[in-house]
PDB file of C-alpha atoms and ligand atoms in Angstrom:
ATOM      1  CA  UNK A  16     -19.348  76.445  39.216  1.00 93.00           C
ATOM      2  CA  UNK A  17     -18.935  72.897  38.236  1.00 94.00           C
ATOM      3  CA  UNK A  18     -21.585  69.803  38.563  1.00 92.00           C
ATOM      4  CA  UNK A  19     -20.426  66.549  39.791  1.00 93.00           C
ATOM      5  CA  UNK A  20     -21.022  63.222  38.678  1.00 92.00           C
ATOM      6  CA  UNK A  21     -23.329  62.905  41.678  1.00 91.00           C
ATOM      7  CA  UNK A  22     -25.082  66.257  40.656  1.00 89.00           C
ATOM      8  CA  UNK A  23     -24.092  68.032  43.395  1.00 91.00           C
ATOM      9  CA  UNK A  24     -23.103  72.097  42.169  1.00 94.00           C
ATOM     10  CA  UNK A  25     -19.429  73.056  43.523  1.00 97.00           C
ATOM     11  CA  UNK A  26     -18.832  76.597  43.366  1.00 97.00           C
ATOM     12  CA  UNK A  27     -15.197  77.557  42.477  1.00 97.00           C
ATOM     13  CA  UNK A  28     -14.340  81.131  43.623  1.00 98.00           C
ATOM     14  CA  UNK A  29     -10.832  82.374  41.914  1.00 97.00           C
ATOM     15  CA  UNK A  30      -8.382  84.671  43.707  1.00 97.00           C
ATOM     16  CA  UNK A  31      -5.728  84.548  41.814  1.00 97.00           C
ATOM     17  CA  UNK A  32      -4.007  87.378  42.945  1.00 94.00           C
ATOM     18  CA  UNK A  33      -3.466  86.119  46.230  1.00 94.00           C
ATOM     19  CA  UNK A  34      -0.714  83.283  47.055  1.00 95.00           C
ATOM     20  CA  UNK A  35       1.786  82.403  49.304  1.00 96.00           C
ATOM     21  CA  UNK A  36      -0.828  81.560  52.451  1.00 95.00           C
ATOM     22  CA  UNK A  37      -1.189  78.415  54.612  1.00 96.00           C
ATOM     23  CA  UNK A  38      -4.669  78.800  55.301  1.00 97.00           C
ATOM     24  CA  UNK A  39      -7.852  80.612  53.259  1.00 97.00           C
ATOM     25  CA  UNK A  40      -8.649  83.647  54.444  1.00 96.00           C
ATOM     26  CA  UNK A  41     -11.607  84.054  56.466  1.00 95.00           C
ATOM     27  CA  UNK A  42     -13.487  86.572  54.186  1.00 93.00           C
ATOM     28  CA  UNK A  43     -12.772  84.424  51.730  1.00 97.00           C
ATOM     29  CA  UNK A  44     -14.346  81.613  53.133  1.00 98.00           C
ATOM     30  CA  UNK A  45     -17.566  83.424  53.675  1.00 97.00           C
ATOM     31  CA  UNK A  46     -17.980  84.018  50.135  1.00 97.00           C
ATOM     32  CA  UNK A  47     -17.283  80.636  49.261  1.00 98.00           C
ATOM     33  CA  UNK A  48     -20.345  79.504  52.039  1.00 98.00           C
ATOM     34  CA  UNK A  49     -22.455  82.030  50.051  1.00 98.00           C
ATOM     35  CA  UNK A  50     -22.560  80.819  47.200  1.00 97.00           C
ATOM     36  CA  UNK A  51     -23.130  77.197  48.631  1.00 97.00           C
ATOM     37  CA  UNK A  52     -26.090  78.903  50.499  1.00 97.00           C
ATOM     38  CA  UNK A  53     -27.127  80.103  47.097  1.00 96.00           C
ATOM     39  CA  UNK A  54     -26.547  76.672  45.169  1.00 95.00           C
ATOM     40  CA  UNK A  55     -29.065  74.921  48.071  1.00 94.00           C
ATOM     41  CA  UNK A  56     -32.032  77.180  45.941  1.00 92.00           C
ATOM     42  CA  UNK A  57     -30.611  75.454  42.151  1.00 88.00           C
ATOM     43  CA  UNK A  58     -29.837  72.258  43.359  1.00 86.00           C
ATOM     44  CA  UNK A  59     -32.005  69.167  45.228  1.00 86.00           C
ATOM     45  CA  UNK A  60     -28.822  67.891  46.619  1.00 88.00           C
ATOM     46  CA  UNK A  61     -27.154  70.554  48.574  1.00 90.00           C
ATOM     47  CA  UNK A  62     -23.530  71.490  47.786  1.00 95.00           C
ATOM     48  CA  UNK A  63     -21.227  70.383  50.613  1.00 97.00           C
ATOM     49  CA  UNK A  64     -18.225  72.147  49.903  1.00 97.00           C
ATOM     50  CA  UNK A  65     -16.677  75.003  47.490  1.00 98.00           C
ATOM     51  CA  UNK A  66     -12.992  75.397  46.404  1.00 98.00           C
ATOM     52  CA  UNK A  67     -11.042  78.460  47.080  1.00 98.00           C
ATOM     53  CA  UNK A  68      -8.404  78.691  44.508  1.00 98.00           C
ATOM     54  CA  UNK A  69      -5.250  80.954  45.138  1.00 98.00           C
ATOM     55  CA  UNK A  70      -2.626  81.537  42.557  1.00 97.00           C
ATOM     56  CA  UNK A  71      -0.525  79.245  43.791  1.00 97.00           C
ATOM     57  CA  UNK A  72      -2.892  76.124  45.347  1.00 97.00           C
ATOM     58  CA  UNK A  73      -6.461  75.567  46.148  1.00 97.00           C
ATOM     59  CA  UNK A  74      -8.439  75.027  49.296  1.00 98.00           C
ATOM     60  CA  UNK A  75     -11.372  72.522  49.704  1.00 98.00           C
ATOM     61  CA  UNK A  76     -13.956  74.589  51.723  1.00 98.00           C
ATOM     62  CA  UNK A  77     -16.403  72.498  53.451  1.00 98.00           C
ATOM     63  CA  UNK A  78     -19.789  73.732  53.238  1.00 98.00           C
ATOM     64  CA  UNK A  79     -20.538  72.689  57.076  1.00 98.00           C
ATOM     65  CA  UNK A  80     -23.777  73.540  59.362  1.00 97.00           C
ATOM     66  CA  UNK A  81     -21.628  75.918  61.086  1.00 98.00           C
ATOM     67  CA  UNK A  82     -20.294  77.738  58.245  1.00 98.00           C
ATOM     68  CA  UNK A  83     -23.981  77.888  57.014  1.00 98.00           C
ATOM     69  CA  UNK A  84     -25.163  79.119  60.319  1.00 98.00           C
ATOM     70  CA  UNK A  85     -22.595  81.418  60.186  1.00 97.00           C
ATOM     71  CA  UNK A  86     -23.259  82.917  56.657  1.00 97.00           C
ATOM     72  CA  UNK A  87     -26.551  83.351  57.779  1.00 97.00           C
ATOM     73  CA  UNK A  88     -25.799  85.637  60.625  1.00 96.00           C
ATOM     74  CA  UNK A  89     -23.992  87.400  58.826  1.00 94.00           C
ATOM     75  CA  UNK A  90     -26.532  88.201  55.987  1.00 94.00           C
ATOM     76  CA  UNK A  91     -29.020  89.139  58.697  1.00 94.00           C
ATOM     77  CA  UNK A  92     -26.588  91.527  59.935  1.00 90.00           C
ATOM     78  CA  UNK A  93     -25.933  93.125  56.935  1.00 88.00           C
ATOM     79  CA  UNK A  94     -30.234  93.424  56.176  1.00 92.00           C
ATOM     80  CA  UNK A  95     -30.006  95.379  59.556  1.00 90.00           C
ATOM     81  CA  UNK A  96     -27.541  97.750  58.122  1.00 86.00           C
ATOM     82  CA  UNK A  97     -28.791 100.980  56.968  1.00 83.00           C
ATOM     83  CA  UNK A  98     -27.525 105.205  56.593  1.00 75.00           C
ATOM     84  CA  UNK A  99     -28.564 105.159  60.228  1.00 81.00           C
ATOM     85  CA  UNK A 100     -26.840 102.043  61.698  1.00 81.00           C
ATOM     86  CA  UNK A 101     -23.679 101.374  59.758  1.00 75.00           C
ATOM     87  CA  UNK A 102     -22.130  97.969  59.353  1.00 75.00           C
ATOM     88  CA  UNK A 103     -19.482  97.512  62.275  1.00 74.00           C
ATOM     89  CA  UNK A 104     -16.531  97.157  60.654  1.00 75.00           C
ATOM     90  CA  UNK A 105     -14.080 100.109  61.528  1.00 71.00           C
ATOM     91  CA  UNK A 106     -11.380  99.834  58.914  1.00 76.00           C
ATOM     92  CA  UNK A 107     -10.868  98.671  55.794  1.00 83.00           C
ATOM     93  CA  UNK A 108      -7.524  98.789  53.514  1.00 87.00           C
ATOM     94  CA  UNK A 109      -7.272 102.179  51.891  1.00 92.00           C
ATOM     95  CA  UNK A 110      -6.253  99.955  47.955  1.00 92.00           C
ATOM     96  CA  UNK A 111      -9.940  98.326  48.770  1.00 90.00           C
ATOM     97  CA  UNK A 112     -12.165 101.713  49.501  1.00 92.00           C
ATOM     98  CA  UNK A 113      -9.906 103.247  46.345  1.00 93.00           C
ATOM     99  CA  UNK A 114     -11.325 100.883  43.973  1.00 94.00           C
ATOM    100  CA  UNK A 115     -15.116 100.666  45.403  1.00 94.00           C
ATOM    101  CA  UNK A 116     -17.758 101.979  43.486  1.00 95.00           C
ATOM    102  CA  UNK A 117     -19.996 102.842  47.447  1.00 92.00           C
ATOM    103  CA  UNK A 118     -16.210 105.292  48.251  1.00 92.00           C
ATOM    104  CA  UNK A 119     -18.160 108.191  48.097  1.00 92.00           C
ATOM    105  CA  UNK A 120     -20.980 107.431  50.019  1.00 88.00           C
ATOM    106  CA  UNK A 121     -19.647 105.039  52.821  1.00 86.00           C
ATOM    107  CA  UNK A 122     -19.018 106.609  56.292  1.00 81.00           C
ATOM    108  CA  UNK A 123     -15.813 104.002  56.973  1.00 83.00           C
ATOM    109  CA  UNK A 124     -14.243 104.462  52.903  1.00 87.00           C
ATOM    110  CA  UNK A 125     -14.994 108.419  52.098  1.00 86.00           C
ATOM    111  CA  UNK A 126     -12.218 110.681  52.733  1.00 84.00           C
ATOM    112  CA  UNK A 127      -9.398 107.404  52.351  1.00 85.00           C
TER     113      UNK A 127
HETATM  114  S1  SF4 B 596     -15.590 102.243  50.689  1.00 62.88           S
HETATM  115 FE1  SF4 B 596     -16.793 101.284  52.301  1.00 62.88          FE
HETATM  116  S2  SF4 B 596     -17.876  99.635  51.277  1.00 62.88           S
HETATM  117 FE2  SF4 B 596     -16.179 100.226  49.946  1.00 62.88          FE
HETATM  118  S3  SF4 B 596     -14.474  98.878  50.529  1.00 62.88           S
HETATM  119 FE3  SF4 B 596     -14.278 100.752  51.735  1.00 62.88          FE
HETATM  120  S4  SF4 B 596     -15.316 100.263  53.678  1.00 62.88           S
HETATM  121 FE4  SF4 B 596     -15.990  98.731  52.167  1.00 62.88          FE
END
């Protein structure tokens, strides 16, 4: 995270294995907007954008109403998730669920 000369908090998220793409990737995005949601509790001056840097450029992430909106939904989503109502997502690449610590007890990740 960096501060501005304006005091506003810019988070900086670093994927540096990733390169070679014209646009951020959407999950990527989302964690970006998280942490700006995050920032608004540190900070009297909102943050109103992150950077997403890739290995080979960055991306300027604006934190807009509609990404924050968005973020939102999503984290009341997840608070409805639970052993008896699993999150919806139906696949996930088999590298990912290899190298997560919830493998053994996540119904979409065991087994892979
Ligand atoms: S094991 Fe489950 S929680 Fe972990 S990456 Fe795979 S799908 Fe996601």
């Amino acid at each position: 995270m960096v501060r501005l000369d304006d005091g506003h908090l810019v988070p900086v998220e670093l994927k540096l294995s990733t390169q070679s793409v014209t646009t951020p990737y959407n999950n990527h995005v989302i964690q970006v907007a998280a942490y700006c949601l995050i920032l608004e509790d540190y900070s009297e001056q909102p943050p109103t954008h992150g950077i997403l840097r890739y290995a080979d450029r960055e991306f300027t992430i604006d934190y807009t109403p509609t990404l924050r909106k968005k973020v939102i939904r999503l984290l009341e989503e997840m608070a409805r998730c639970n052993e008896q109502q699993a999150p919806p997502l139906q696949k996930q690449r088999v590298a990912k669920c290899r190298a997560c610590t919830f493998q053994a007890i996540c119904p979409i990740g065991s087994g892979k």
